[in-house]
XYZ file of C-alpha atoms in Angstrom:
539
model
C 0.000 0.000 0.000
C 1.344 3.414 -0.834
C 0.054 6.907 -0.388
C 2.549 8.995 -2.404
C 4.908 8.057 -5.198
C 6.898 10.461 -7.364
C 7.300 9.555 -11.033
C 9.551 12.344 -12.328
C 11.530 15.146 -10.707
C 14.473 17.331 -11.678
C 17.371 18.944 -9.823
C 18.724 22.075 -11.540
C 22.129 21.902 -9.832
C 22.722 18.174 -9.402
C 24.837 17.388 -12.487
C 28.341 17.611 -10.894
C 27.225 15.636 -7.832
C 25.811 12.740 -9.855
C 28.732 12.650 -12.307
C 31.096 12.177 -9.361
C 28.920 9.539 -7.702
C 30.569 6.124 -7.658
C 27.237 4.301 -7.849
C 26.364 5.818 -11.221
C 28.036 5.696 -14.593
C 26.391 7.701 -17.358
C 26.487 6.399 -20.898
C 25.246 7.762 -24.199
C 24.198 6.119 -27.454
C 26.841 6.628 -30.134
C 27.492 5.392 -33.657
C 30.236 2.801 -33.260
C 31.505 3.464 -36.796
C 31.787 7.245 -36.777
C 31.663 8.069 -33.081
C 28.780 10.481 -33.696
C 26.431 10.975 -30.754
C 22.981 9.690 -31.704
C 21.294 10.944 -28.553
C 22.793 13.725 -26.394
C 20.846 12.556 -23.325
C 23.045 10.507 -20.991
C 21.510 7.905 -18.693
C 22.430 5.902 -15.602
C 20.381 3.251 -13.819
C 20.265 2.152 -10.209
C 17.640 0.425 -8.033
C 14.780 1.065 -10.433
C 15.591 4.760 -10.954
C 16.651 6.336 -14.249
C 18.957 9.345 -13.979
C 19.083 11.454 -17.137
C 21.406 14.335 -17.969
C 19.395 16.423 -20.434
C 20.930 19.351 -22.381
C 19.244 22.644 -21.546
C 17.234 24.306 -24.284
C 19.457 27.365 -24.007
C 22.418 25.204 -25.056
C 24.276 25.951 -21.832
C 24.913 22.987 -19.555
C 22.637 20.156 -18.521
C 19.881 19.467 -16.047
C 19.080 16.306 -14.116
C 15.842 14.396 -14.596
C 15.174 11.413 -12.369
C 12.373 9.039 -13.252
C 11.086 6.062 -11.345
C 9.059 4.918 -8.372
C 10.271 5.896 -4.898
C 8.291 2.948 -3.567
C 10.106 0.533 -5.867
C 13.434 2.243 -5.110
C 12.803 1.603 -1.408
C 12.463 -2.106 -2.273
C 15.787 -2.108 -4.190
C 14.047 -1.795 -7.554
C 12.143 -5.068 -7.236
C 8.455 -4.255 -6.687
C 5.924 -1.789 -5.234
C 3.244 -4.161 -3.976
C 3.798 -3.866 -0.216
C 3.021 -1.134 2.311
C 4.642 2.261 1.847
C 3.946 4.417 4.877
C 5.161 7.838 6.000
C 8.044 6.112 7.800
C 9.076 4.301 4.611
C 8.861 7.582 2.696
C 11.234 9.240 5.190
C 13.757 6.389 4.917
C 13.579 6.438 1.106
C 14.193 10.179 0.843
C 17.075 9.865 3.300
C 18.679 7.260 1.015
C 18.294 9.562 -2.012
C 20.183 12.282 -0.171
C 22.932 10.114 1.298
C 23.508 7.798 -1.683
C 23.266 10.294 -4.552
C 23.669 13.715 -2.963
C 20.241 14.803 -4.241
C 19.055 18.126 -2.836
C 15.441 17.484 -1.744
C 14.790 21.195 -1.183
C 15.570 22.166 -4.806
C 14.467 18.998 -6.632
C 11.208 20.027 -8.271
C 8.456 17.419 -8.652
C 7.053 17.124 -12.186
C 4.721 14.125 -11.849
C 3.334 12.328 -8.825
C 0.709 9.750 -8.016
C -1.242 9.160 -4.824
C -3.498 6.269 -3.954
C -3.897 3.078 -1.956
C -4.093 -0.675 -2.340
C -7.183 -1.963 -0.554
C -8.118 -5.527 0.338
C -11.739 -6.061 -0.734
C -14.143 -8.608 0.785
C -15.307 -9.512 -2.731
C -13.601 -10.157 -6.108
C -12.051 -7.054 -7.655
C -13.700 -7.843 -10.992
C -17.137 -7.220 -9.455
C -16.170 -3.581 -9.093
C -14.093 -3.083 -12.260
C -16.642 -4.734 -14.558
C -19.297 -2.230 -13.453
C -17.321 0.979 -14.057
C -19.217 3.529 -16.162
C -17.547 6.937 -16.137
C -15.853 9.694 -14.158
C -16.759 13.350 -14.743
C -18.825 12.387 -17.817
C -15.836 10.588 -19.362
C -16.085 6.804 -19.880
C -13.410 4.523 -18.485
C -11.174 2.808 -20.990
C -9.622 -0.579 -20.435
C -6.040 -0.941 -21.623
C -5.843 -4.530 -22.804
C -2.304 -4.126 -24.135
C -0.661 -4.446 -20.707
C -0.165 -7.716 -18.836
C -2.704 -6.630 -16.235
C -5.607 -4.747 -17.860
C -6.298 -1.520 -16.039
C -9.180 0.914 -16.302
C -8.409 4.599 -16.630
C -9.888 8.015 -17.317
C -7.206 10.230 -18.808
C -7.394 14.012 -18.633
C -4.870 16.676 -19.543
C -3.738 17.250 -15.960
C -4.344 13.881 -14.315
C -5.419 10.287 -14.834
C -7.709 8.170 -12.641
C -6.681 4.525 -12.665
C -8.089 1.333 -11.102
C -6.790 -2.202 -11.556
C -6.357 -5.579 -9.876
C -3.038 -5.237 -8.020
C -3.164 -8.798 -6.729
C -3.474 -10.176 -10.261
C -0.595 -7.974 -11.417
C 1.742 -9.302 -8.720
C 0.383 -12.854 -8.591
C -0.792 -12.373 -4.998
C -3.618 -14.117 -3.191
C -6.600 -12.044 -2.137
C -8.675 -9.312 -3.714
C -6.266 -6.376 -3.844
C -7.592 -3.292 -5.639
C -5.349 -0.397 -6.635
C -6.966 3.053 -6.756
C -4.730 5.954 -7.750
C -4.637 9.428 -9.214
C -1.614 10.115 -11.405
C -0.893 13.832 -11.672
C 0.794 14.909 -14.912
C 0.650 18.670 -14.314
C 1.188 20.005 -10.809
C -1.320 22.803 -11.444
C -3.858 20.067 -10.595
C -3.227 20.855 -6.907
C -4.105 24.545 -7.208
C -6.878 25.569 -4.783
C -6.851 22.139 -3.092
C -4.795 23.012 -0.008
C -1.958 20.710 -1.158
C 1.527 22.232 -1.382
C 3.800 19.824 -3.267
C 6.645 21.481 -5.129
C 9.857 19.696 -4.094
C 10.850 16.277 -2.769
C 11.125 17.720 0.745
C 7.443 18.698 0.584
C 6.541 14.993 0.544
C 7.181 15.009 4.307
C 4.907 17.989 4.947
C 2.328 16.240 7.105
C -0.325 18.930 6.543
C -0.587 17.734 2.902
C -1.800 14.258 3.822
C -5.357 15.144 4.873
C -6.273 17.194 1.747
C -4.665 14.507 -0.437
C -6.874 11.890 1.206
C -9.906 14.119 0.658
C -8.987 14.452 -3.039
C -8.684 10.679 -3.390
C -12.036 10.077 -1.682
C -13.791 12.762 -3.734
C -12.376 11.264 -6.929
C -13.588 7.757 -6.114
C -17.021 8.922 -4.940
C -17.594 10.770 -8.226
C -17.135 7.557 -10.236
C -20.382 6.109 -11.586
C -20.923 2.361 -11.224
C -23.571 -0.006 -12.512
C -25.209 -2.510 -10.159
C -25.931 -5.980 -11.616
C -28.546 -6.674 -8.918
C -30.952 -4.131 -10.442
C -33.862 -5.849 -12.229
C -35.155 -3.580 -15.034
C -38.424 -5.484 -15.241
C -39.246 -4.441 -11.677
C -38.858 -0.724 -12.507
C -41.430 1.726 -13.762
C -41.191 2.998 -17.332
C -39.574 6.252 -16.178
C -37.125 4.389 -13.915
C -36.185 2.022 -16.736
C -35.367 5.022 -18.915
C -33.164 6.549 -16.203
C -31.424 3.216 -15.595
C -30.896 2.568 -19.314
C -29.334 5.997 -19.821
C -27.240 5.807 -16.656
C -25.660 2.460 -17.609
C -24.627 3.768 -21.027
C -21.155 5.424 -20.862
C -21.819 7.368 -24.067
C -24.883 9.014 -22.569
C -22.673 10.986 -20.174
C -20.350 12.447 -22.797
C -20.757 16.126 -23.641
C -20.593 16.752 -27.440
C -17.630 18.794 -28.629
C -19.650 20.940 -31.048
C -21.684 22.768 -28.387
C -21.267 26.422 -27.536
C -20.301 27.391 -23.992
C -23.894 28.149 -23.071
C -25.170 24.928 -24.618
C -22.449 22.897 -22.871
C -23.351 24.389 -19.483
C -27.040 23.631 -20.034
C -26.223 20.070 -21.104
C -23.979 19.590 -18.066
C -26.732 20.736 -15.685
C -29.110 18.255 -17.289
C -26.561 15.465 -16.757
C -26.113 16.417 -13.093
C -29.848 16.091 -12.517
C -29.876 12.725 -14.276
C -26.915 11.555 -12.179
C -28.761 12.360 -8.930
C -31.810 10.427 -10.138
C -29.636 7.485 -11.253
C -27.802 7.242 -7.912
C -31.123 7.475 -6.024
C -32.550 4.691 -8.198
C -29.599 2.409 -7.381
C -29.976 3.071 -3.650
C -33.699 2.293 -3.833
C -33.612 -0.918 -5.886
C -30.189 -2.388 -5.018
C -30.294 -5.947 -3.714
C -27.399 -6.752 -1.447
C -24.320 -4.798 -0.406
C -23.342 -1.455 -1.880
C -19.925 -2.435 -3.337
C -18.748 1.110 -4.197
C -19.675 2.348 -0.706
C -17.810 -0.553 0.899
C -14.757 0.231 -1.204
C -14.906 3.948 -0.366
C -14.932 3.155 3.364
C -11.900 0.873 2.973
C -10.029 3.546 0.971
C -10.612 6.097 3.746
C -9.560 3.614 6.431
C -6.406 2.581 4.570
C -5.380 6.176 3.862
C -5.795 7.049 7.549
C -3.567 4.126 8.554
C -0.826 5.006 6.077
C -0.710 8.718 6.865
C -0.853 8.555 10.644
C 2.302 10.283 11.896
C 3.045 9.850 15.637
C 5.036 12.409 17.606
C 8.279 10.431 17.523
C 8.106 10.290 13.702
C 7.542 14.048 13.524
C 10.710 14.481 15.569
C 12.662 12.204 13.211
C 11.374 14.134 10.198
C 12.576 17.419 11.677
C 15.959 15.898 12.507
C 16.469 14.529 9.007
C 15.402 17.810 7.408
C 18.056 19.625 9.435
C 20.666 17.012 8.452
C 19.775 17.299 4.749
C 20.071 21.068 4.872
C 23.526 20.723 6.423
C 24.672 18.208 3.785
C 23.354 20.097 0.779
C 24.541 23.469 2.070
C 28.112 22.415 2.758
C 28.428 19.596 0.213
C 29.424 17.089 2.899
C 29.116 13.395 2.133
C 27.851 11.016 4.825
C 30.570 9.173 6.793
C 30.039 5.820 5.072
C 30.376 7.446 1.630
C 33.487 9.336 2.753
C 35.176 6.114 3.820
C 34.230 4.436 0.561
C 35.578 7.391 -1.436
C 38.916 7.228 0.426
C 39.310 3.529 -0.374
C 38.432 4.140 -4.033
C 40.993 6.926 -4.299
C 43.647 4.649 -2.824
C 42.974 1.998 -5.442
C 42.593 4.535 -8.249
C 44.871 7.570 -7.782
C 43.920 10.835 -9.535
C 44.799 11.235 -13.200
C 48.269 12.412 -14.103
C 49.616 13.987 -17.261
C 49.380 12.107 -19.612
C 46.034 10.742 -18.326
C 46.007 7.201 -17.002
C 43.255 4.614 -17.356
C 42.224 3.235 -13.929
C 44.211 0.126 -13.003
C 41.256 -2.193 -13.505
C 40.591 -4.842 -16.126
C 37.453 -6.516 -14.776
C 34.870 -4.095 -16.107
C 34.486 -2.127 -12.844
C 35.831 1.072 -14.326
C 35.707 4.166 -12.109
C 35.780 7.653 -13.644
C 36.362 6.229 -17.164
C 37.862 8.516 -19.823
C 35.502 9.947 -22.422
C 37.522 8.471 -25.309
C 39.290 5.208 -26.054
C 43.016 5.172 -25.286
C 43.698 3.288 -28.538
C 42.481 6.375 -30.419
C 43.906 9.152 -28.243
C 47.271 7.768 -27.154
C 46.552 7.419 -23.464
C 49.099 5.470 -21.442
C 47.928 1.880 -20.914
C 48.714 0.356 -17.513
C 50.248 -3.072 -17.284
C 47.218 -5.352 -16.921
C 48.707 -8.641 -18.000
C 49.128 -10.177 -21.432
C 46.772 -7.982 -23.395
C 47.028 -7.817 -27.135
C 48.361 -4.392 -28.206
C 46.087 -4.420 -31.254
C 42.864 -4.321 -29.254
C 41.368 -2.055 -26.640
C 40.708 -3.827 -23.352
C 37.849 -1.405 -22.686
C 35.986 -2.653 -25.759
C 36.888 -6.332 -26.033
C 37.180 -9.370 -23.794
C 35.738 -7.765 -20.687
C 33.188 -9.052 -18.268
C 29.767 -7.452 -18.702
C 29.304 -5.296 -15.573
C 26.170 -4.807 -13.507
C 23.580 -2.397 -14.823
C 24.583 0.409 -12.445
C 28.317 0.026 -13.289
C 28.191 0.155 -17.079
C 31.207 1.652 -18.785
C 30.001 4.381 -21.196
C 32.376 2.989 -23.804
C 30.991 -0.526 -23.490
C 28.328 -0.958 -26.149
C 27.747 -4.697 -25.864
C 29.635 -5.444 -29.108
C 31.204 -8.843 -29.541
C 34.689 -9.132 -31.033
C 34.856 -10.039 -34.703
C 34.311 -13.745 -35.302
C 33.929 -15.975 -38.304
C 30.269 -16.728 -37.523
C 28.974 -13.212 -38.136
C 25.169 -13.258 -38.327
C 23.693 -12.421 -41.693
C 20.760 -10.451 -40.263
C 21.380 -7.230 -38.372
C 19.231 -5.000 -36.200
C 18.186 -1.845 -38.077
C 20.074 1.281 -37.058
C 18.432 3.555 -34.490
C 16.143 6.195 -35.954
C 14.697 9.424 -34.618
C 10.931 9.908 -34.862
C 10.407 12.998 -37.083
C 7.341 14.049 -35.060
C 8.427 13.642 -31.423
C 12.214 13.749 -31.827
C 12.428 10.600 -29.659
C 15.207 8.128 -30.396
C 13.958 4.645 -31.343
C 16.913 2.508 -30.314
C 15.637 -0.822 -31.679
C 13.215 -0.061 -34.519
C 11.352 -2.674 -36.471
C 12.306 -2.901 -40.145
C 10.907 0.200 -41.811
C 9.753 1.819 -38.538
C 10.017 5.631 -38.511
C 7.571 6.736 -35.834
C 6.930 5.979 -32.174
C 4.734 2.931 -31.640
C 1.895 2.173 -29.232
C 4.215 -0.152 -27.304
C 6.718 2.664 -26.750
C 3.939 4.964 -25.527
C 2.735 2.390 -23.004
C 6.207 2.517 -21.436
C 6.615 6.299 -21.563
C 3.821 8.179 -19.803
C 5.419 11.581 -20.387
C 5.582 11.068 -24.162
C 2.011 9.749 -24.170
C 0.757 12.823 -22.340
C 2.584 15.110 -24.760
C 1.070 13.445 -27.840
C -2.363 13.210 -26.236
C -2.397 16.959 -25.585
C -1.083 17.893 -29.049
C -3.231 15.597 -31.221
C -6.747 15.360 -29.875
C -8.555 15.724 -33.198
C -8.156 12.093 -34.309
C -10.884 9.670 -33.228
C -10.691 6.229 -34.779
C -13.380 4.770 -32.557
C -13.577 2.300 -29.717
C -11.524 -0.338 -31.545
C -8.281 1.540 -30.863
C -6.948 2.147 -27.362
C -5.507 5.601 -26.467
C -1.928 4.473 -27.130
C -2.736 3.247 -30.633
C -4.619 6.463 -31.321
C -1.679 8.580 -30.162
C 0.758 6.577 -32.323
C -1.642 6.941 -35.258
C -1.744 10.697 -34.697
C 2.049 10.898 -34.810
C 2.117 9.103 -38.169
C -0.722 11.221 -39.536
C 1.141 14.463 -38.871
C 3.722 13.488 -41.511
C 1.665 11.362 -43.918
C -1.648 13.260 -44.039
C -0.436 16.326 -46.037
C 1.097 14.308 -48.931
C -1.837 11.858 -48.866
C -4.436 14.625 -49.063
C -2.600 16.565 -51.779
C -2.040 13.418 -53.853
C -5.762 12.596 -53.775
C -6.642 16.141 -54.847
C -4.199 16.007 -57.757
C -5.498 12.594 -58.837
C -9.075 13.889 -58.860
C -7.969 16.835 -61.026
C -6.071 14.582 -63.455
C -8.727 11.887 -63.758
C -11.690 14.252 -63.686
C -14.856 13.934 -61.682
C -16.519 11.903 -64.443
C -19.784 12.531 -66.263
C -18.876 16.090 -67.308
C -17.628 17.713 -70.510
C -14.059 16.706 -71.475
C -11.535 19.542 -71.070
C -9.740 21.011 -74.077
C -6.274 20.270 -72.641
C -5.069 17.297 -70.576
C -5.656 18.043 -66.855
C -1.999 17.285 -66.045
C -0.968 20.264 -68.244
C -3.461 22.563 -66.541
C -2.244 21.918 -62.975
C -0.473 24.804 -61.314
C 1.324 23.704 -58.154
C 3.298 25.917 -55.828
C 6.851 25.082 -54.813
C 5.669 23.988 -51.356
C 3.048 21.677 -52.899
C 5.634 20.120 -55.206
C 7.896 19.653 -52.182
C 5.051 17.906 -50.374
C 4.476 15.567 -53.331
C 8.184 14.669 -53.290
C 7.273 12.483 -50.326
C 6.107 9.894 -52.896
C 9.146 10.225 -55.152
C 10.680 6.860 -55.973
C 7.633 4.961 -54.713
C 4.775 3.303 -56.645
C 2.602 6.278 -55.619
C 4.722 8.930 -57.374
C 2.609 11.133 -59.642
C 3.638 11.651 -63.309
C 3.625 15.452 -63.261
């Protein structure tokens, strides 16, 4: 069970600290033939967290983005299915400060989720199968993931419910209810003040967060399978039929502001009648009400902060301020740094490669010594014609990867005949596709399922496409990305073909239509998209 979990935060001044951290080694994707950098973003991984050094838009320096689950980080990157209380949150933040030198007072939160895992006295499917809508928006079930989850996605936040026990293979009926905040403006006028990592320990935030979670769940509309339509009056059957239909609650996009407000008021009246009908004719327990009570109870248990914990929070805050202000490492890290420096003395002139040949390279040089003439230490009988940093080394752990190590195998006779296509950059999003399928040029639905930030960006930029209920939101977003490039040449080509072939049934023109076409330079440039393909136009 967890109450708060940060998904993405950034530290404007943390680049030097992380680059000098012995737990992290940042690598970048480069072309092994030319040495050209394919993606300027450098990444390091440790305990389920992804540390990214992103170039600033101004072109001066870099900023740090850290992505991952604090809950999973507290469990050494393994899972997030157990309890995550205020005490666990304090311990986790303390590890971020002491292990990585992260400044919690200046690390700004970009995305966050809050919610609980509740043990239900009935199967989770009995609740999920009866979801209708939230705020007039129907729930959508993502069947592309291993554990289907139901969500309502908005520009600023997403409401999500799914079977947590089924996801983790656990016994019992464990329901996950969460609100994932994509834009922190969501908390405006709510009484919640969450700007930095340190604010996660502001106890006064917990009560309004719990109220937000309860209000969100209580505004969800559910069906009740115990209702017997035949036992209802004609008017009641009409209310029940409309209330069970998710499309009934949607507000059309083509309404004016006045019309939309009038329509919304009509829906509010219908919602009150629908809820009253369920309360009157329900047979058995009220499952949503039972779940709401358990959510409130669980949240209260997780956010209870006794006096001794308040004292510990204050003590750790003071310690963090001292560390970040003076740049002092904790004692255990100081001792480890001294031992590392003994084994690997500082670089001299000319620069020396650390005296290590087992893949555990510390402070590796940015270039290969075979290409720059660095002095090679005596590491045994190594062939002078090869670089020991690139060949015949043991593959290190994920958090100790040498930036120069690209996973290449030394040349052998049995070279495979099929090769992975080279990485490509999506022309719409600018995202690097490291392992594209043959012919792939754009981001795919699978990539979007694993990148919430990219999905939110596309969802906010391309909302005009609506394929229908057969496509999930991720497929729609991927389709939108493709359409941005392919729609203009497709549309222009069809227009030109209609002009060349004629509408049919009319008087034949005096000159061939192809000779009468007048295209601008930009239109001809657009049609060049089809050049060299079977769809190229003969004009």
